[in-house]
Short mmCIF file of C-alpha atoms in Angstrom, two decimals:
data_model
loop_
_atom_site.label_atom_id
_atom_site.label_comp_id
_atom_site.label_asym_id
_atom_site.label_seq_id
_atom_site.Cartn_x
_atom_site.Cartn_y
_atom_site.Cartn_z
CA UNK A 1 -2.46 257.34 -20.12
CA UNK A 2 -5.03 259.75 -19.84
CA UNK A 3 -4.19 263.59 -20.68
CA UNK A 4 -3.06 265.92 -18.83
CA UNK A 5 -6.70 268.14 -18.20
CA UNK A 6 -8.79 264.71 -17.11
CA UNK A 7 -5.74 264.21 -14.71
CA UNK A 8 -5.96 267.05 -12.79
CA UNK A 9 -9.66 266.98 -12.67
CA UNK A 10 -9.29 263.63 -10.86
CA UNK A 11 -6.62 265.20 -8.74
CA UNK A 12 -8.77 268.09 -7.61
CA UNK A 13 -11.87 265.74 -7.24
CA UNK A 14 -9.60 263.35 -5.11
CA UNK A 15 -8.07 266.31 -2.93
CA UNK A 16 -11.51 267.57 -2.61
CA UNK A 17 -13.05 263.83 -0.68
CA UNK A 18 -10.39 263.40 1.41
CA UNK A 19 -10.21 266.08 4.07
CA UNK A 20 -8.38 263.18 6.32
CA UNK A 21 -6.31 260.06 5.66
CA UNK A 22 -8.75 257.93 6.42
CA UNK A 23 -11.05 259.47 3.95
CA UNK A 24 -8.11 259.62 1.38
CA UNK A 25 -7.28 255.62 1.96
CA UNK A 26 -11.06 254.99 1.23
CA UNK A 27 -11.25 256.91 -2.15
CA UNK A 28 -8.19 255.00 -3.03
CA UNK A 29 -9.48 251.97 -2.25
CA UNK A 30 -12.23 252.60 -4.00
CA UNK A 31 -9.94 253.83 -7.75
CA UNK A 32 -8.53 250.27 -7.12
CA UNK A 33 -11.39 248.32 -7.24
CA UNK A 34 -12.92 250.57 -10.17
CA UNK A 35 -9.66 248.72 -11.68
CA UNK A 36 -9.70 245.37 -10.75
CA UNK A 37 -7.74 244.60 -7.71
CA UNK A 38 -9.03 242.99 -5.29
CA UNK A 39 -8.98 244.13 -1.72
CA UNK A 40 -6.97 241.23 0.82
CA UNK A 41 -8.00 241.65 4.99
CA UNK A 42 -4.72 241.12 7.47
CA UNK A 43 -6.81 238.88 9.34
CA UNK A 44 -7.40 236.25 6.64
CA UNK A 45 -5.76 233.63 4.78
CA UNK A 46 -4.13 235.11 1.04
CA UNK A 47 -4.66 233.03 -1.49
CA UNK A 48 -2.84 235.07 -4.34
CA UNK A 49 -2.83 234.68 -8.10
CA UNK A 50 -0.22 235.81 -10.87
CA UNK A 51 -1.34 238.60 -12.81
CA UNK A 52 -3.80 240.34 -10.37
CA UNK A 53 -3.70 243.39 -8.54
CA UNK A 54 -4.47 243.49 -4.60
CA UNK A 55 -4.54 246.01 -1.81
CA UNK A 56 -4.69 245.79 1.96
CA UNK A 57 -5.25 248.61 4.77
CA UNK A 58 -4.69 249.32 8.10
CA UNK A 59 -5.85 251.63 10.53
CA UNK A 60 -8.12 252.47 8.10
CA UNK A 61 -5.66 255.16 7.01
CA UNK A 62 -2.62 253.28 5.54
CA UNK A 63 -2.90 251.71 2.18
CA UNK A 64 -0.68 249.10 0.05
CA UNK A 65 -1.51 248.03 -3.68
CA UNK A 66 0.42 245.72 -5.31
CA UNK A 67 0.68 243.57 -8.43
CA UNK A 68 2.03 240.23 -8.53
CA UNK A 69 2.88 239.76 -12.15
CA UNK A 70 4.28 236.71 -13.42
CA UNK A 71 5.13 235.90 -9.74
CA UNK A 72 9.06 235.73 -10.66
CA UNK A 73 9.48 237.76 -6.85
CA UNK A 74 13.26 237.17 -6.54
CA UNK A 75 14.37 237.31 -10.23
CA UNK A 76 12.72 240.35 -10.91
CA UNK A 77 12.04 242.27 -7.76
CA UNK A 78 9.37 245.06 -7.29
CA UNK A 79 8.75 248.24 -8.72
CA UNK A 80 7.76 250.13 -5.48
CA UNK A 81 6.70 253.91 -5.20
CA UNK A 82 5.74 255.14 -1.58
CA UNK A 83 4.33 258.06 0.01
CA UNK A 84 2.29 259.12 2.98
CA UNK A 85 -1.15 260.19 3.22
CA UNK A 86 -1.30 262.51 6.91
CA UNK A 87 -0.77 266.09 6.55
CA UNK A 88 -0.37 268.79 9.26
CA UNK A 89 -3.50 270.17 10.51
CA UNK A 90 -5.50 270.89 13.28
CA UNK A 91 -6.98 267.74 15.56
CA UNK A 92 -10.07 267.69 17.50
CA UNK A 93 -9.09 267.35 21.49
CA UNK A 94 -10.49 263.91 23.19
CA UNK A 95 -12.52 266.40 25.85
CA UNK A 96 -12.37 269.35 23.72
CA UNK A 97 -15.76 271.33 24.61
CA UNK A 98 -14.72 275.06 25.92
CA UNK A 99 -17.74 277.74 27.11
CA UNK A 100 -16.40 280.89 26.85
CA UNK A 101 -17.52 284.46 26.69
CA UNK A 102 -20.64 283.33 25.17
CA UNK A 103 -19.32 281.19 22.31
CA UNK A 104 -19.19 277.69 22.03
CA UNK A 105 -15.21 276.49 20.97
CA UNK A 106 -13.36 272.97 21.06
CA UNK A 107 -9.57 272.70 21.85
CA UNK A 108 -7.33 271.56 19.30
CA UNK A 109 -4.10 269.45 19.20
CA UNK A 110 -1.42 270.49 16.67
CA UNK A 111 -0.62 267.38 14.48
CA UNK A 112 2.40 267.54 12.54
CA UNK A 113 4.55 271.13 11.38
CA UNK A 114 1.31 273.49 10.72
CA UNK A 115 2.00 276.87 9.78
CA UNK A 116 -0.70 278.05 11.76
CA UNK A 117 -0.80 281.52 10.72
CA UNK A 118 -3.38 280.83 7.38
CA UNK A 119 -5.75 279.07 9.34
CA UNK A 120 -7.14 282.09 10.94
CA UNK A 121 -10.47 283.64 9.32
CA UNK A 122 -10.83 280.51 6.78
CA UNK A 123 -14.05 278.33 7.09
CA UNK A 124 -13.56 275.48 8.27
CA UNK A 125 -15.33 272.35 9.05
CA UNK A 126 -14.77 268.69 10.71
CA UNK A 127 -14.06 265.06 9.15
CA UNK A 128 -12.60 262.18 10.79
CA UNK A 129 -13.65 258.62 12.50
CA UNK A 130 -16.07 258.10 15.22
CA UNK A 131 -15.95 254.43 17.14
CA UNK A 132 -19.86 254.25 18.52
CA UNK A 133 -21.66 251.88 20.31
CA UNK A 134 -24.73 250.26 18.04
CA UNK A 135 -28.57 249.22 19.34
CA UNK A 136 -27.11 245.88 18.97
CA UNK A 137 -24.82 246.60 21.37
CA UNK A 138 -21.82 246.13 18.81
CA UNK A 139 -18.56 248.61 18.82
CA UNK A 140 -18.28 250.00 14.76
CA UNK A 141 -16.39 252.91 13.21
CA UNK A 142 -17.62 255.04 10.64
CA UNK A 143 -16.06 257.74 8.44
CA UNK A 144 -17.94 261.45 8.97
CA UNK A 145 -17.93 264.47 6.91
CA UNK A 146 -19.58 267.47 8.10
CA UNK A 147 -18.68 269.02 4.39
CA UNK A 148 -20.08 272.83 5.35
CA UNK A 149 -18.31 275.66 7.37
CA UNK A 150 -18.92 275.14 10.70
CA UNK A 151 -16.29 277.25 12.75
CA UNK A 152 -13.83 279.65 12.79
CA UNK A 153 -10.48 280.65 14.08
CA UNK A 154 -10.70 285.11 14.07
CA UNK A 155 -8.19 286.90 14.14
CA UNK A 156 -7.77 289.08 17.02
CA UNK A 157 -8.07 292.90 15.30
CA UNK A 158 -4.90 294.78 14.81
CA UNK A 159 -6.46 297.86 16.83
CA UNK A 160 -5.83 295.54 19.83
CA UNK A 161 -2.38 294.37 19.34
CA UNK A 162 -0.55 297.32 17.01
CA UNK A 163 2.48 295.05 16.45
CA UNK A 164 0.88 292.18 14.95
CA UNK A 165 2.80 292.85 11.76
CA UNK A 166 5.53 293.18 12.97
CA UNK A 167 6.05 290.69 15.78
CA UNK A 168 2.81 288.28 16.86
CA UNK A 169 3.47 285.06 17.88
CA UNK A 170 0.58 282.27 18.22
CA UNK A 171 0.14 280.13 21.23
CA UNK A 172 -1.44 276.83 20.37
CA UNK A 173 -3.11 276.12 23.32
CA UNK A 174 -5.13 279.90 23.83
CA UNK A 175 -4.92 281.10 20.27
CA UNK A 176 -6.35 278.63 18.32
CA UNK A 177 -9.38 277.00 20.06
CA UNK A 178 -12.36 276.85 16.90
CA UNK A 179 -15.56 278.91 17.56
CA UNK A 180 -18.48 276.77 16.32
CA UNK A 181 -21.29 279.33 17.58
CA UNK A 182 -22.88 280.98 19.91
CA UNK A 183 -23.21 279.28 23.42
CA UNK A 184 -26.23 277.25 23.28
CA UNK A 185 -28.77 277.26 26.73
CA UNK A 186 -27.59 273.67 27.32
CA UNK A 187 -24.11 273.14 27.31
CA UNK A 188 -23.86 271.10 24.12
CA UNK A 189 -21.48 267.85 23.97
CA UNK A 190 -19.24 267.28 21.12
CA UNK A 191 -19.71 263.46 21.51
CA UNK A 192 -24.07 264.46 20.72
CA UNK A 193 -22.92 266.57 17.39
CA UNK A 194 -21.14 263.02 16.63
CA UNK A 195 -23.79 260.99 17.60
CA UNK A 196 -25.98 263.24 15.29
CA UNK A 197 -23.72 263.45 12.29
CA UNK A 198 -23.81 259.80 12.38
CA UNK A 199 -27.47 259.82 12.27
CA UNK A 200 -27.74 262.07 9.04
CA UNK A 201 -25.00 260.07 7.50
CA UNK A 202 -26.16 256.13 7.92
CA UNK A 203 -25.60 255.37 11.05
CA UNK A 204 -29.18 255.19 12.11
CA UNK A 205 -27.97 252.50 14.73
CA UNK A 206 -25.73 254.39 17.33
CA UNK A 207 -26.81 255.04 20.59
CA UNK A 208 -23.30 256.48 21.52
CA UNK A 209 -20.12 257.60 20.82
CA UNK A 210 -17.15 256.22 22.48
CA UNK A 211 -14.54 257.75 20.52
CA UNK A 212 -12.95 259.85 18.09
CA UNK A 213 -10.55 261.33 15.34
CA UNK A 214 -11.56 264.45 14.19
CA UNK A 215 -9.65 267.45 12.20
CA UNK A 216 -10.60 270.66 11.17
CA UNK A 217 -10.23 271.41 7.55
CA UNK A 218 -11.03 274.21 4.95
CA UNK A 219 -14.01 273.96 3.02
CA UNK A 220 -12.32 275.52 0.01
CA UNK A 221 -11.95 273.80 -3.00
CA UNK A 222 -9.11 272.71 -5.03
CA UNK A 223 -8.90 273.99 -7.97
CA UNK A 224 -6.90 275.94 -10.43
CA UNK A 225 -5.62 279.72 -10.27
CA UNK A 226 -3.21 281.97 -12.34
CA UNK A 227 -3.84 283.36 -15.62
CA UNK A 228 -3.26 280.86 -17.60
CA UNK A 229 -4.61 277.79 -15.10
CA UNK A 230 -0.65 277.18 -14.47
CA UNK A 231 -1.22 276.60 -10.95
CA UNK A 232 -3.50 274.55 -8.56
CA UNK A 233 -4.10 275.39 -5.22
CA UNK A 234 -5.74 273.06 -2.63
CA UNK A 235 -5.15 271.83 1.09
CA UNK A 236 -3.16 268.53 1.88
CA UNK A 237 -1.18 268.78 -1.25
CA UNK A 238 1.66 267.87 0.90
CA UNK A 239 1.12 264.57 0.22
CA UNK A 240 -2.25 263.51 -1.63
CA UNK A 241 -0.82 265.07 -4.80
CA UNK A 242 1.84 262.05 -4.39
CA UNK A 243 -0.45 259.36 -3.66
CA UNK A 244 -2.91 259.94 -6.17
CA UNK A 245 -0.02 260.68 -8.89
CA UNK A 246 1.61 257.31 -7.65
CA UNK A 247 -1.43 255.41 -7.76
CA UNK A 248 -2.41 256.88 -10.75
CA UNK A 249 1.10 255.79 -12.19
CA UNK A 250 -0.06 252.41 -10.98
CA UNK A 251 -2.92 251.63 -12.56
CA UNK A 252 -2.02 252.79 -15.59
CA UNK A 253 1.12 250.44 -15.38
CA UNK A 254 -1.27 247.38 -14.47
CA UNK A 255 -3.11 247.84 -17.13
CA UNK A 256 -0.52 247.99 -20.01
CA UNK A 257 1.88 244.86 -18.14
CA UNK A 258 0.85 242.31 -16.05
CA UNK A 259 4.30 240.93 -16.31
CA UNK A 260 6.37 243.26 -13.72
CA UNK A 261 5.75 243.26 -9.45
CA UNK A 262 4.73 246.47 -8.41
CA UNK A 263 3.73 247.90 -5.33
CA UNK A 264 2.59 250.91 -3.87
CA UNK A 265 2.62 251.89 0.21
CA UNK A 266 1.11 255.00 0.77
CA UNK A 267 1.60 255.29 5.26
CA UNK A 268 -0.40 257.42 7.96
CA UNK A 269 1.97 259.61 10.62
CA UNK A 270 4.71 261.21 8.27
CA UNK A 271 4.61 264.05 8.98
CA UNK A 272 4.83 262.69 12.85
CA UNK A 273 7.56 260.39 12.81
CA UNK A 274 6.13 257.28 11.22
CA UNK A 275 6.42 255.43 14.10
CA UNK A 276 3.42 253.64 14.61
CA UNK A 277 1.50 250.30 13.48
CA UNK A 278 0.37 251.90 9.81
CA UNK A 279 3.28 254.43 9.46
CA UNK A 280 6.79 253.97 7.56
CA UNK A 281 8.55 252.96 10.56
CA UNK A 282 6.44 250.00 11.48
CA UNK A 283 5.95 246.64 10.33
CA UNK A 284 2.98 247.25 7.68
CA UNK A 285 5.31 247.28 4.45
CA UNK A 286 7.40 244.40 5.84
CA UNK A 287 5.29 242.15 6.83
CA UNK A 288 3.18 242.29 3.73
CA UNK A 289 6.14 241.69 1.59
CA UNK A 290 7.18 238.59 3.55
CA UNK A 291 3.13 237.44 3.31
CA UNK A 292 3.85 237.78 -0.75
CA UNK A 293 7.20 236.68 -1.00
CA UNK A 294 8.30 234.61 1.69
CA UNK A 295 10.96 235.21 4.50
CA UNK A 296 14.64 234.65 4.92
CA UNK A 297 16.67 234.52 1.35
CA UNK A 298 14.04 234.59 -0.98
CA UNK A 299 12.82 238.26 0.22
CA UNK A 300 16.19 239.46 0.51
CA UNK A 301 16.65 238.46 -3.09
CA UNK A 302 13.58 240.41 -3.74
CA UNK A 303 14.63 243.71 -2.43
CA UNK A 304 18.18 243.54 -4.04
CA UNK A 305 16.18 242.89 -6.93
CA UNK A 306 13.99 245.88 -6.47
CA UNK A 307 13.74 249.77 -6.24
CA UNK A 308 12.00 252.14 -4.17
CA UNK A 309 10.87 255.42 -5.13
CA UNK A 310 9.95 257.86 -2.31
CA UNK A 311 7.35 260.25 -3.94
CA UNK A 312 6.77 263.66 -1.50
CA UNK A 313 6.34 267.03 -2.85
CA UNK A 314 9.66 269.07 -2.88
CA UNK A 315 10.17 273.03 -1.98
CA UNK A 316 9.91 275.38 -5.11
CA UNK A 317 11.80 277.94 -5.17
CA UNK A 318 9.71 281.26 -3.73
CA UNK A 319 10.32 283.86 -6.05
CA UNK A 320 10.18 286.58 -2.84
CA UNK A 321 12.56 284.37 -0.70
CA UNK A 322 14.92 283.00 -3.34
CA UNK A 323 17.84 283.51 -0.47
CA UNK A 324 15.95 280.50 1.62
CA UNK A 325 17.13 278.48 -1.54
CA UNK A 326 20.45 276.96 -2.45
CA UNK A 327 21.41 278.87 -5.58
CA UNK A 328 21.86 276.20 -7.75
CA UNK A 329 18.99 274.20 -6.59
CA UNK A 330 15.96 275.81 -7.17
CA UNK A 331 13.30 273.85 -8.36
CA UNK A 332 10.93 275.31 -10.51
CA UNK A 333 6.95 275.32 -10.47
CA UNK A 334 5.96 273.33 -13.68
CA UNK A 335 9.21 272.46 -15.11
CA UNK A 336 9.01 268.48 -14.02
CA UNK A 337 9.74 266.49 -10.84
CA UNK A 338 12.24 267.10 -8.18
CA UNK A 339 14.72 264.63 -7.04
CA UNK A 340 15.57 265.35 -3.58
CA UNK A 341 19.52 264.92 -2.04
CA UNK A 342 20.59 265.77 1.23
CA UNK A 343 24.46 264.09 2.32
CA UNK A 344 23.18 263.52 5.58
CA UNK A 345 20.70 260.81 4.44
CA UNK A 346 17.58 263.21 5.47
CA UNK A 347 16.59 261.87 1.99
CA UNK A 348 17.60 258.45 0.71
CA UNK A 349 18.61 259.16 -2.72
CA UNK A 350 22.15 258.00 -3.81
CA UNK A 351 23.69 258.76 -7.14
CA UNK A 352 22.75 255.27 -8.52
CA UNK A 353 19.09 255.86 -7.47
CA UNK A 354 19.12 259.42 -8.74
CA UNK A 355 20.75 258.21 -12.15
CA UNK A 356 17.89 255.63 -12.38
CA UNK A 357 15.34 258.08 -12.31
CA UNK A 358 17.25 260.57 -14.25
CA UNK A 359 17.00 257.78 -17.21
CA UNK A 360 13.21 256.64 -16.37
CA UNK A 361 12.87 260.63 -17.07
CA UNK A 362 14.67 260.85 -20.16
CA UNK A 363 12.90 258.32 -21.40
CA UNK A 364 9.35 259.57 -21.39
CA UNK A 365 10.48 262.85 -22.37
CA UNK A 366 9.84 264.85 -18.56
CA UNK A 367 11.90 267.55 -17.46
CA UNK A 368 13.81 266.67 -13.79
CA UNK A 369 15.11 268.97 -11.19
CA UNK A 370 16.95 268.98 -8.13
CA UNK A 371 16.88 270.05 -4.68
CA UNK A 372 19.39 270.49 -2.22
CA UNK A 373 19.01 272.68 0.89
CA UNK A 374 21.03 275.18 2.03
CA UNK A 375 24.54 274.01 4.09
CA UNK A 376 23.06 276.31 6.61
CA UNK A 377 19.90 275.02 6.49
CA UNK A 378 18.07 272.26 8.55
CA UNK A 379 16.79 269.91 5.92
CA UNK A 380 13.20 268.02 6.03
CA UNK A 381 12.74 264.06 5.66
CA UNK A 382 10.40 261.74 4.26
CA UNK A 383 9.40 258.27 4.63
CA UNK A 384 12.21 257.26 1.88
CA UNK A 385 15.13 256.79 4.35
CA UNK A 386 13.07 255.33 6.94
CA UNK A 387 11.34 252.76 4.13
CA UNK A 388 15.09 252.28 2.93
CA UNK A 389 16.00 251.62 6.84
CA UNK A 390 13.30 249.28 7.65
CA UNK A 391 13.18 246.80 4.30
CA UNK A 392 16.68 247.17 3.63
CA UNK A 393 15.24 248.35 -0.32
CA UNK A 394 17.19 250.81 -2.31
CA UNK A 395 15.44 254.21 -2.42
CA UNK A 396 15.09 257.75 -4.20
CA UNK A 397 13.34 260.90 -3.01
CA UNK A 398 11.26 262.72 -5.94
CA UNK A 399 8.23 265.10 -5.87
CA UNK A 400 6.43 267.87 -7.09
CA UNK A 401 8.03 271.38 -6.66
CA UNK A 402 5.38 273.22 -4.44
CA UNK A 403 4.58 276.58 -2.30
CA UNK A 404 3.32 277.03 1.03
CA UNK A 405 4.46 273.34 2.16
CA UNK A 406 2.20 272.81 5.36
CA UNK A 407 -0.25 276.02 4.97
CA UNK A 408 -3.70 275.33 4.92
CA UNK A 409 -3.36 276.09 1.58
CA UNK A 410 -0.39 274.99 -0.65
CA UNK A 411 0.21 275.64 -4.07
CA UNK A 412 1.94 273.39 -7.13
CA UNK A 413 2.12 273.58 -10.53
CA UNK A 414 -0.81 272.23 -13.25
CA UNK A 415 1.56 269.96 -15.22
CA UNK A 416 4.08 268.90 -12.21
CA UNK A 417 2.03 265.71 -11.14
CA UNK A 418 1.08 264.48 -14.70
CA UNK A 419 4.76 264.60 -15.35
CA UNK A 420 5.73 262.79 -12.42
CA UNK A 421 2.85 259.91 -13.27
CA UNK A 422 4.13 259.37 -16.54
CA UNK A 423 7.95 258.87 -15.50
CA UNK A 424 6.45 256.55 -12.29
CA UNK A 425 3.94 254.46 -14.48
CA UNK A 426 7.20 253.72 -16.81
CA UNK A 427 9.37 253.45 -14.01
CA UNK A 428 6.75 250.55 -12.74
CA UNK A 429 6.92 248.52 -15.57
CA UNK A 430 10.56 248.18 -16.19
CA UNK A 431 11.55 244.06 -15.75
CA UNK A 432 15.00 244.76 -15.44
CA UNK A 433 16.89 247.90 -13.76
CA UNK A 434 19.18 249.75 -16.12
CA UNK A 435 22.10 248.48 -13.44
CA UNK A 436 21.34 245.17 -13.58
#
């Protein structure tokens, strides 16, 4: 495995080229291939051979890699790690042009739980998927970046509202429209800023854009702050950290055993239910396990056979609001992964599940923690109990202890996801469970 400093370097470089999930599913795509799996299409016969690696998308924006080892499916089972690769942020309306006062804005859509108040006064700029129309005539897609600052969301100034430290609330629909300039003399269409961006970036072809999914994003870079580099700081840690330490943890497993099944699912729309063709609560994880197994008896051997672990950062414990925490269940910023319980099922660990990964830890020498919310306390989910719900697969809830969970900017600690990849990549290759 590689150490801990060219790690992190690949997370921040990953974090850094994928300001949306479908820009995060195409770097990953592209770390698979640099590794030798091959890449399968939904709409085409699989011919698949033992001891290879494959992946498949959908949408563009969901991702599964998976190995098939030595093929034995129902004797063994598969090691499978998931997580989910949307985060909460700020979407680009379908008719989202707004003149006002001068300025030129676009409405935006809340997508997911943002804290909205750290997006004001950051620069931001816009990255998503535009469906155009070609010369040819032909309807393609193509992945944009516009990579520099190109609006803002002020601040209104606190000589105009007095009690905006003490009580100021934000309305989504009037507060947070992005300024991207002055008004220009002709009103200017955000379909011809596409249709332009697609020019500079390859698409010399399109004559006009149909469609769109566009976010606004900050231009900041990852990267690493505190004295002593102990922390790193970045946007959409919540959950890229998890599905490049996961795939990370796959590759690295691949390479040392090409005996063991593994698979990874990494699904678009967490953080909005999952319900959708691509997210955890639709067919995409199913239906490719059935087109590598088989139906009926032999996949239900499979999954008895098998073990799911539900990678999705966890909530460190915030050393100025250490009463939002359960007392004994504080997790800790750089003292290992998180295992995440909740009685209600809002996670799907069990005490089998959570003894499994308790060993995998002791193992490989990581530290483990554990989080339980407060009994007066609403309690967040993941795709673990939903993935555990729809394939019928036992399942755990880990992650990374982290701050600021949905900010613009979130914060975890320099060691955390290394120590989660090497429990996961030895978690991967285990051909038998301890239980079994």
């Amino acid at each position: 495995m590689m150490s801990l400093e060219a790690f992190n370097q690949n997370l921040l470089s990953f974090l850094a080229q994928s300001p949306t999930p479908f820009h995060a599913t195409t770097e990953m795509a592209s770390a698979l291939k640099a590794a030798g799996f091959n890449q399968l299409f939904e709409n085409e016969t699989w011919q698949l051979k033992p001891q290879q690696g494959y992946f498949v998308t959908r949408n563009d924006s969901s991702i599964i890699a998976f190995t098939t080892g030595n093929e034995s499916y129902t004797q063994q089972g598969f090691r499978m790690v998931g997580a989910h690769t949307d985060s909460p942020c700020l979407k680009v309306m379908p008719n989202a042009e707004r003149f006002q006062q001068g300025y030129f804005q676009l409405g935006l859509e809340v997508y997911g739980g943002v804290l909205l108040a750290p997006w004001f006064d950051r620069d931001l700029s816009l990255a998503g998927r535009v469906s155009y129309t070609s010369k040819s005539g032909k309807l393609k897609s193509k992945l944009i970046n516009f990579e520099r600052p190109v609006g803002i969301i002020p601040s209104l100034a606190i000589h105009l509202d007095r009690e905006a430290n003490n009580n100021r609330s934000i309305n989504p629909q009037k507060d947070i429209p992005v300024i991207l300039g002055q008004r220009p003399k002709d009103k200017t269409s955000f379909r011809q800023l596409l249709l332009e961006q697609l020019h500079q970036q390859g698409a010399e072809d399109a004559v006009k854009v149909l469609d769109y999914d566009m976010v606004c994003y900050d231009t900041q870079l990852p990267g690493y702050i505190g004295l002593n580099q102990e922390f790193i700081a970045s946007a959409r840690l919540d959950n890229l950290l998890s599905c490049y330490t996961s795939m990370a943890a796959l590759i690295t497993a691949y390479q040392q055993d090409q005996q063991q099944p593994m698979l990874l699912v990494c699904n678009d729309h967490e953080e909005v239910g999952s319900l959708s063709a691509c997210g955890a609560n639709g067919p995409f994880l199913k239906s490719t396990l059935e087109r590598i197994v088989g139906t009926g008896e032999p996949l239900t051997v499979c999954l008895e056979n098998s073990l799911m672990i539900s990678a999705d950062n966890a909530h460190g414990i915030h050393p100025n609001y250490a009463d939002k925490h359960e007392s004994n269940h504080g997790p800790k910023l750089n003292e290992g992964p998180v295992i995440k319980i909740n009685a209600n099922q809002r996670y799907a660990t069990t005490s089998e599940t959570s003894a499994l990964f308790r060993w995998v830890c002791d193992e490989v020498n990581v530290p483990v923690q554990t989080f339980v919310s407060r009994a007066d306390m609403a309690c967040g989910s993941t795709i673990g109990p939903i993935t555990s719900g729809e394939v019928g697969v036992r399942t755990l809830d880990v992650g990374a202890p982290t701050f600021a969970m949905h900010s613009i900017r979130e914060l975890a600690g320099s060691q955390d996801a290394y120590s989660l990849c090497k429990a996961l990549s030895y978690f991967m290759q285990l051909q038998q469970l301890p239980h079994q």
